[in-house]
PDB file of C-alpha atoms in Angstrom:
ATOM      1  CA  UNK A   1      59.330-125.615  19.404  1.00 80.00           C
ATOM      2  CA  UNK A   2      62.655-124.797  21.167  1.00 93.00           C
ATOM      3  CA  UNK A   3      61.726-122.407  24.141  1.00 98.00           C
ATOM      4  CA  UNK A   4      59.452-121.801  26.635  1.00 98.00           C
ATOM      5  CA  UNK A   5      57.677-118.245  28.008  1.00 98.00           C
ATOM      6  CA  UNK A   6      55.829-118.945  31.669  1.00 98.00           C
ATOM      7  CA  UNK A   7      54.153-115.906  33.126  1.00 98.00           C
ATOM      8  CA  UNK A   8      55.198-115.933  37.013  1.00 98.00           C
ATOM      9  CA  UNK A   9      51.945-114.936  38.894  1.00 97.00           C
ATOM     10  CA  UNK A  10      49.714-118.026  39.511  1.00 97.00           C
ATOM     11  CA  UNK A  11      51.708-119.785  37.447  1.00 98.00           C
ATOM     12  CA  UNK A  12      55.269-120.648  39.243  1.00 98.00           C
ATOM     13  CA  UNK A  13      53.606-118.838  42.721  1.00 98.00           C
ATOM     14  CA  UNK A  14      50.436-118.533  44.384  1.00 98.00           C
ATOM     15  CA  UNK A  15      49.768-114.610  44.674  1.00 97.00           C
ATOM     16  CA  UNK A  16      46.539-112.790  46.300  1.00 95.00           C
ATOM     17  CA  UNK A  17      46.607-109.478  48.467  1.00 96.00           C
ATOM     18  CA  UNK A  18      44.826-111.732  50.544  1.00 96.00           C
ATOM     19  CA  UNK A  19      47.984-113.350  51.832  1.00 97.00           C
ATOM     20  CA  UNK A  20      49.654-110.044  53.066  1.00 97.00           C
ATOM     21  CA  UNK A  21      46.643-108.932  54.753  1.00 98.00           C
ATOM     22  CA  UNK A  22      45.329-111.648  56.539  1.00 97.00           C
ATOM     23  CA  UNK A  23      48.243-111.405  58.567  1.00 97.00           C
ATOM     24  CA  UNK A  24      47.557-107.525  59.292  1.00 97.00           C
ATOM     25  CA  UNK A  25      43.932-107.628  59.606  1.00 98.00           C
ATOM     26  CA  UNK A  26      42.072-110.370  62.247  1.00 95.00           C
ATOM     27  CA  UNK A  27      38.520-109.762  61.193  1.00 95.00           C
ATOM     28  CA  UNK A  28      37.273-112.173  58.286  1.00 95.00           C
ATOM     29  CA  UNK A  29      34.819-109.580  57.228  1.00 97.00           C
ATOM     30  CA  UNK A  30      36.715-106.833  57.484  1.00 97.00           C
ATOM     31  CA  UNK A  31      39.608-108.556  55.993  1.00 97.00           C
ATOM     32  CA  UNK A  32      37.206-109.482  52.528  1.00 97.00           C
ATOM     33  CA  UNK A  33      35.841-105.983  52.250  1.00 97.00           C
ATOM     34  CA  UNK A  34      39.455-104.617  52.588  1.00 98.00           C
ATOM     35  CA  UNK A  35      40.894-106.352  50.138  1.00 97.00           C
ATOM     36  CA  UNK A  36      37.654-105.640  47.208  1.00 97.00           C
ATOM     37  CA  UNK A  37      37.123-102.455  48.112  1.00 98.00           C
ATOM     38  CA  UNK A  38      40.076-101.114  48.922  1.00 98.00           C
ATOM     39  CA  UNK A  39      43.431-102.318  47.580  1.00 98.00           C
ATOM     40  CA  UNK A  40      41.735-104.195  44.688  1.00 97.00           C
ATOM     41  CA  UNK A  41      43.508-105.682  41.676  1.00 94.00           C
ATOM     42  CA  UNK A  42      42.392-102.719  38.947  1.00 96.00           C
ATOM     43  CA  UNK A  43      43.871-100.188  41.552  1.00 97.00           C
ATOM     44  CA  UNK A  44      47.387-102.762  41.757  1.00 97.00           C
ATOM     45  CA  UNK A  45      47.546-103.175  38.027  1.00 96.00           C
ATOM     46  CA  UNK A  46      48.547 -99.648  37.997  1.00 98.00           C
ATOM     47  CA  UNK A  47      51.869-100.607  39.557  1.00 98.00           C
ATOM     48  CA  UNK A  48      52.150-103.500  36.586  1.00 98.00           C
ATOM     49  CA  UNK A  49      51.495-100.420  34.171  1.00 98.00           C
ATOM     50  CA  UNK A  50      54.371 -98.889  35.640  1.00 98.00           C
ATOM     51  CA  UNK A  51      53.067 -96.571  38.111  1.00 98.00           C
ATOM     52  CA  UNK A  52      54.944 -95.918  41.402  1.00 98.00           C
ATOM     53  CA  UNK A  53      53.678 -96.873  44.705  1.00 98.00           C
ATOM     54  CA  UNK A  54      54.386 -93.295  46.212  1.00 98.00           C
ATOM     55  CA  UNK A  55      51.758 -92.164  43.884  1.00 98.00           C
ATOM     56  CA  UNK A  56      49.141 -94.826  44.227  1.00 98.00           C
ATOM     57  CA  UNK A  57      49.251 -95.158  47.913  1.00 98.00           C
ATOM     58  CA  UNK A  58      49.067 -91.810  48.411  1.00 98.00           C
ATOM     59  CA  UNK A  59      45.668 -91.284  45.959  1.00 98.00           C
ATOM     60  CA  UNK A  60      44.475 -94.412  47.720  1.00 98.00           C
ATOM     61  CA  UNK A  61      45.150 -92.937  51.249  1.00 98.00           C
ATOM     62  CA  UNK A  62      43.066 -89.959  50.438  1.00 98.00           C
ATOM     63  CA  UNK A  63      40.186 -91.874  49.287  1.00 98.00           C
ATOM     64  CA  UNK A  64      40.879 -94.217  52.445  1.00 98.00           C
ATOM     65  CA  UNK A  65      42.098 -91.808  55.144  1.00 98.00           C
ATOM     66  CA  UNK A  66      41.010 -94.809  58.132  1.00 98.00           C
ATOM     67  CA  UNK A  67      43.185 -97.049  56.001  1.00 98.00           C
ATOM     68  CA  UNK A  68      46.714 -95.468  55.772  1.00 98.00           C
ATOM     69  CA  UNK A  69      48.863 -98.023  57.627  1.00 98.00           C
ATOM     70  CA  UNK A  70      47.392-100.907  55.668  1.00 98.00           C
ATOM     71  CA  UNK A  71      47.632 -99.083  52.308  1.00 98.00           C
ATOM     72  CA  UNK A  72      51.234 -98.165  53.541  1.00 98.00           C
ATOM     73  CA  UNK A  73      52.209-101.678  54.301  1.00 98.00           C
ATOM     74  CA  UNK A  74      51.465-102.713  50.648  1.00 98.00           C
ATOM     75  CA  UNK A  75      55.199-101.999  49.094  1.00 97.00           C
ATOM     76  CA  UNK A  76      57.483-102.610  51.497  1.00 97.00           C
ATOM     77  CA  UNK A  77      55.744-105.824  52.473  1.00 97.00           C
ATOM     78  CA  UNK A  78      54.715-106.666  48.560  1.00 97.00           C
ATOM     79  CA  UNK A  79      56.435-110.078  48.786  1.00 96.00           C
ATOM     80  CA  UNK A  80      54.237-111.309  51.651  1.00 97.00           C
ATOM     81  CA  UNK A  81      51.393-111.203  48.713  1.00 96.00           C
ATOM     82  CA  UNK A  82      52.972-114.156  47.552  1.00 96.00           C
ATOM     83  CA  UNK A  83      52.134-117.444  48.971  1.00 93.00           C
ATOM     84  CA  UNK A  84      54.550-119.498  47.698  1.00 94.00           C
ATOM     85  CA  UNK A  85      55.486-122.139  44.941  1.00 98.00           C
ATOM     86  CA  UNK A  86      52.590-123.412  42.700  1.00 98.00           C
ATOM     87  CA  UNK A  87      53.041-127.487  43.312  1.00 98.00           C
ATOM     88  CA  UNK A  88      55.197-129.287  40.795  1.00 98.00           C
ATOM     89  CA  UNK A  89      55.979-125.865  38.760  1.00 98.00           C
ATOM     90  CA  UNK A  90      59.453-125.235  40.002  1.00 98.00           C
ATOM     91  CA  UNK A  91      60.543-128.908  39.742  1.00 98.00           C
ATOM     92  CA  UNK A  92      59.315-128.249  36.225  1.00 98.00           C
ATOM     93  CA  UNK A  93      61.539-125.552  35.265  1.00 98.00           C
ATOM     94  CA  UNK A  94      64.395-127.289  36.650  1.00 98.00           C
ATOM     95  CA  UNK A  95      63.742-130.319  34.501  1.00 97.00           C
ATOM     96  CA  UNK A  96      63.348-128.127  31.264  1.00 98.00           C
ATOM     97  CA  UNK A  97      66.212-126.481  32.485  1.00 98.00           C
ATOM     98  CA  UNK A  98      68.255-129.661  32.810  1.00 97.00           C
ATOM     99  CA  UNK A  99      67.029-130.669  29.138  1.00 96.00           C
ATOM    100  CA  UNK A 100      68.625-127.476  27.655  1.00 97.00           C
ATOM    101  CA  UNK A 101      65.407-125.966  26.859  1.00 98.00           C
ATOM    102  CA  UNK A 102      65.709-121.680  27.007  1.00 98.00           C
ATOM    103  CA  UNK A 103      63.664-120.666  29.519  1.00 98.00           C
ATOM    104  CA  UNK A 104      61.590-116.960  29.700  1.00 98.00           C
ATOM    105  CA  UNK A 105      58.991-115.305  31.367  1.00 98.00           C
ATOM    106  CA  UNK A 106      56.943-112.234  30.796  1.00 98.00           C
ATOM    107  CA  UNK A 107      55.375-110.947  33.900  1.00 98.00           C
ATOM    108  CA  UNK A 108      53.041-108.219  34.929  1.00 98.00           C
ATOM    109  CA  UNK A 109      55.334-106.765  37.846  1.00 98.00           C
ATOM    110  CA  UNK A 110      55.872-103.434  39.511  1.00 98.00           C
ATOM    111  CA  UNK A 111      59.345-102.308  38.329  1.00 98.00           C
ATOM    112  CA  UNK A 112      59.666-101.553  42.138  1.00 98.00           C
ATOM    113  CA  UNK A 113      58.533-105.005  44.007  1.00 97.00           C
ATOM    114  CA  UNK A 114      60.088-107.059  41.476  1.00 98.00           C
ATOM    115  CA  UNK A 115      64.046-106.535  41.981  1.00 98.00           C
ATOM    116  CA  UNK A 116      63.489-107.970  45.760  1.00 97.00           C
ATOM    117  CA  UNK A 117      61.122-110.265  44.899  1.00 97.00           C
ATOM    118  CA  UNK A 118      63.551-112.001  42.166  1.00 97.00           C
ATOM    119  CA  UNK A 119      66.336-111.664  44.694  1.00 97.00           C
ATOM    120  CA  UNK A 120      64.575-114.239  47.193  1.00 96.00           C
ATOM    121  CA  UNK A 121      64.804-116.844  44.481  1.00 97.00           C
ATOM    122  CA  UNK A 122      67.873-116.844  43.003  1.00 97.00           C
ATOM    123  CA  UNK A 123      67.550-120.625  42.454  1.00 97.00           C
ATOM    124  CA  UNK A 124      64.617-120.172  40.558  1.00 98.00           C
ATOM    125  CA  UNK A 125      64.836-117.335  38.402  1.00 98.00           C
ATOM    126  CA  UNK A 126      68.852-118.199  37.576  1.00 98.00           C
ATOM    127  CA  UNK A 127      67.574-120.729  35.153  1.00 98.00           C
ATOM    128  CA  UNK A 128      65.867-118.187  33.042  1.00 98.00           C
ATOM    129  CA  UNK A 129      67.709-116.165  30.407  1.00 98.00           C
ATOM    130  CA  UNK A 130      65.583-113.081  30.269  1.00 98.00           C
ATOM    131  CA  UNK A 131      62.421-111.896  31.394  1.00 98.00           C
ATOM    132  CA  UNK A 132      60.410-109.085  30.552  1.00 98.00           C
ATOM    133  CA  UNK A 133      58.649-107.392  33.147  1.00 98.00           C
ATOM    134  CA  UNK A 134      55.726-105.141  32.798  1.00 98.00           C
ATOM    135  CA  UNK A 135      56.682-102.244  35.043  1.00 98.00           C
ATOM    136  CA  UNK A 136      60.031-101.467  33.473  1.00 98.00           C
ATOM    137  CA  UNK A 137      58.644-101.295  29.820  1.00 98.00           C
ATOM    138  CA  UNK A 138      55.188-100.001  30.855  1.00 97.00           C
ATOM    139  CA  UNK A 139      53.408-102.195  29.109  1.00 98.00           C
ATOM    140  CA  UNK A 140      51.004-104.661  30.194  1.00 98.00           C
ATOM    141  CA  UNK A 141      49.459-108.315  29.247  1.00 98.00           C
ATOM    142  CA  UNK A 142      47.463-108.669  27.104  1.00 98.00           C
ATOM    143  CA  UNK A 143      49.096-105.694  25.132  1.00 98.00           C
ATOM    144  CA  UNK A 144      50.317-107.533  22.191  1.00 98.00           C
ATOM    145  CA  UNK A 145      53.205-104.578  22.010  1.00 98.00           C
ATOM    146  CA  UNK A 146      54.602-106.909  25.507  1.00 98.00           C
ATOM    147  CA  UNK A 147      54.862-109.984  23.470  1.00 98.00           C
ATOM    148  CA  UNK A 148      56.139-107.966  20.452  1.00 98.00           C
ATOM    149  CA  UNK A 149      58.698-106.543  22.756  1.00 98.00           C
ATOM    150  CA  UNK A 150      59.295-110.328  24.329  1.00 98.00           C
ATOM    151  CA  UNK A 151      59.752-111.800  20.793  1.00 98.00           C
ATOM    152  CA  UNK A 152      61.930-109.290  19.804  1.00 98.00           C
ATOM    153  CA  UNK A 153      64.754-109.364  23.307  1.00 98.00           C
ATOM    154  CA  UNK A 154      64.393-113.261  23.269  1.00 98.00           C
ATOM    155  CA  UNK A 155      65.285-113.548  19.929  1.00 97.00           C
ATOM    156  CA  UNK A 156      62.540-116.156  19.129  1.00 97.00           C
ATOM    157  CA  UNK A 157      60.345-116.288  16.035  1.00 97.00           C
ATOM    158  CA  UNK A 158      56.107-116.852  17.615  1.00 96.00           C
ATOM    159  CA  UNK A 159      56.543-120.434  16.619  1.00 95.00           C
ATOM    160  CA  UNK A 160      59.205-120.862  18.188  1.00 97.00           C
ATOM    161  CA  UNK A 161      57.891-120.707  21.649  1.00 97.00           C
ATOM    162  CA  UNK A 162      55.239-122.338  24.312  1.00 98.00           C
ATOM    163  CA  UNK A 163      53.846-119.637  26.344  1.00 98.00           C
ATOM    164  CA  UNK A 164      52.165-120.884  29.418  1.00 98.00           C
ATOM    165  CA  UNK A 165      49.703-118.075  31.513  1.00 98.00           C
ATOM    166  CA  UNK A 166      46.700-118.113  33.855  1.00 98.00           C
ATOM    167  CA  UNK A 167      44.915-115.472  32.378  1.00 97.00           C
ATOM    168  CA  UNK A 168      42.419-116.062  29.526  1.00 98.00           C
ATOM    169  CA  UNK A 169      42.814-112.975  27.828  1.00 98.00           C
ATOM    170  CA  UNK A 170      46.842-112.791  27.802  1.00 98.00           C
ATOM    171  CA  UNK A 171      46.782-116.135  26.491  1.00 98.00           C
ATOM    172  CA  UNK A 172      44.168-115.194  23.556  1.00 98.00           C
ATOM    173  CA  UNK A 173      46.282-112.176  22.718  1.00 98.00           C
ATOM    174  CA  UNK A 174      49.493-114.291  22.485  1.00 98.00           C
ATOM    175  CA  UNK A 175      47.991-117.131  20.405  1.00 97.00           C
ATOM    176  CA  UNK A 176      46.753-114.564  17.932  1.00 98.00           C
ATOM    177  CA  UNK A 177      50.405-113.657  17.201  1.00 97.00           C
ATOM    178  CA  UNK A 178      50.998-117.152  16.496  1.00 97.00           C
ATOM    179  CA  UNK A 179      52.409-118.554  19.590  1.00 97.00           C
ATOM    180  CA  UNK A 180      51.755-121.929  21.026  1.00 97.00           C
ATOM    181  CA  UNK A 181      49.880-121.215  24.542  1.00 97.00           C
ATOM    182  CA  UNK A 182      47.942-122.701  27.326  1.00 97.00           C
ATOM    183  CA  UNK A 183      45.977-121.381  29.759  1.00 98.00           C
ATOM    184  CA  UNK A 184      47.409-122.979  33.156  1.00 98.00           C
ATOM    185  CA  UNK A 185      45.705-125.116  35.392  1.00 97.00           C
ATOM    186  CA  UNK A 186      48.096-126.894  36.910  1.00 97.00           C
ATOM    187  CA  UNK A 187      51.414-128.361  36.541  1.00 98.00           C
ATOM    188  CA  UNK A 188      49.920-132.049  35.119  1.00 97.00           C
ATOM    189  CA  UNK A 189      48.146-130.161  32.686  1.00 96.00           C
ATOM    190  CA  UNK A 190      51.301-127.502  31.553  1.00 97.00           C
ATOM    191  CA  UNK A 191      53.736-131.030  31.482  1.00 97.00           C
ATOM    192  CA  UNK A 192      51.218-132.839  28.890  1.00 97.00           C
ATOM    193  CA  UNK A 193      51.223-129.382  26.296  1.00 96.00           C
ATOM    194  CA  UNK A 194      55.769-129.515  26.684  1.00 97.00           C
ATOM    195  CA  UNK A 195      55.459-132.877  26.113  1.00 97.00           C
ATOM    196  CA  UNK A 196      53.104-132.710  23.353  1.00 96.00           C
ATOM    197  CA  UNK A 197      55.212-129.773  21.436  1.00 96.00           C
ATOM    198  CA  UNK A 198      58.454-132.258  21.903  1.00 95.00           C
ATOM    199  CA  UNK A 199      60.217-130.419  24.666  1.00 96.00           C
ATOM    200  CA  UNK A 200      60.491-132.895  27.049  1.00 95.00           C
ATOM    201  CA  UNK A 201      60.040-136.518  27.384  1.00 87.00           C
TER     202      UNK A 201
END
């Protein structure tokens, strides 16, 4: 093992639609049947897909007429969706960082909320030397054409790399082209599998 591929949602931040809209909308019940009903996660994963948010909002808007200003708020205010560093993850990177191990990620992103979103962490996302994001290449974990595409631009071999993701089924479809991958938990549980493939002490 020489490298390591982290997704970015729920894995170095928290991330909900929850977050943005609990700040727009004061009713609890209102607030959990907006955000299931409404802007859920199948309609968002269009934007990961590589969709445009002019085009989604305004199908959603249409469907939800009473709903325009929140479904407006979504992409300009994307980065309020995220609620901040997952605890002990970024000190993480920084110490694989500070080991010389190459650092990756492949995220499912909008190609428009992640350039601003990156920008607010330059600290972070400095230490990495590429990442693939779902939006520009329009395609989308678990697609095994992502990591194909990942593989390829990082110029790793499958072995070569610990891949570290939230989601099940991403994780399934990258250990089934060989790479070494964890489901995350939490950081305790991500250091043990790096320490156990020899990348850090």
């Amino acid at each position: 093992m020489r490298a390591v591929i982290f997704d970015i949602g729920n894995v170095l931040f928290t991330w909900h639609p929850r977050y943005l809209y609990e700040r727009l909308i004061g009713d609890d019940r209102a607030l959990e049947a907006f955000v299931r009903d409404v802007v859920t996660l199948d309609w968002h994963f269009q934007h990961d897909a590589g969709r445009d948010f002019a085009d989604t909002s305004a199908e959603l808007i249409a469907r939800y007429p009473q709903h325009a200003d929140l479904i407006a708020a979504w992409g300009p205010r994307f980065n309020e969706s995220v609620g901040g560093p997952v605890p002990g993850m970024h000190e993480l990177v920084a110490e694989l960082d500070a080991a010389g191990v190459p650092l990756f990620a492949i995220t499912n992103f909008s190609h428009e909320f992640w350039p601003p979103f990156r920008a607010e962490w330059p600290q972070l996302f400095d230490r990495f030397r590429d990442v693939v994001v779902s939006g520009d290449e329009k395609l989308v974990k678990p697609d095994p054409a992502i990591y194909h595409l990942a593989l390829a631009r990082f110029g790793l071999e499958p072995g070569e790399a610990v891949f570290i993701d939230d989601n099940a089924a991403n994780v399934d479809s990258a250990r089934a082209l060989g790479i070494r991958s964890v489901l995350f938990t939490e950081e305790a549980d991500a250091r043990r599998e790096l320490v156990a493939a020899g990348l850090l002490d």
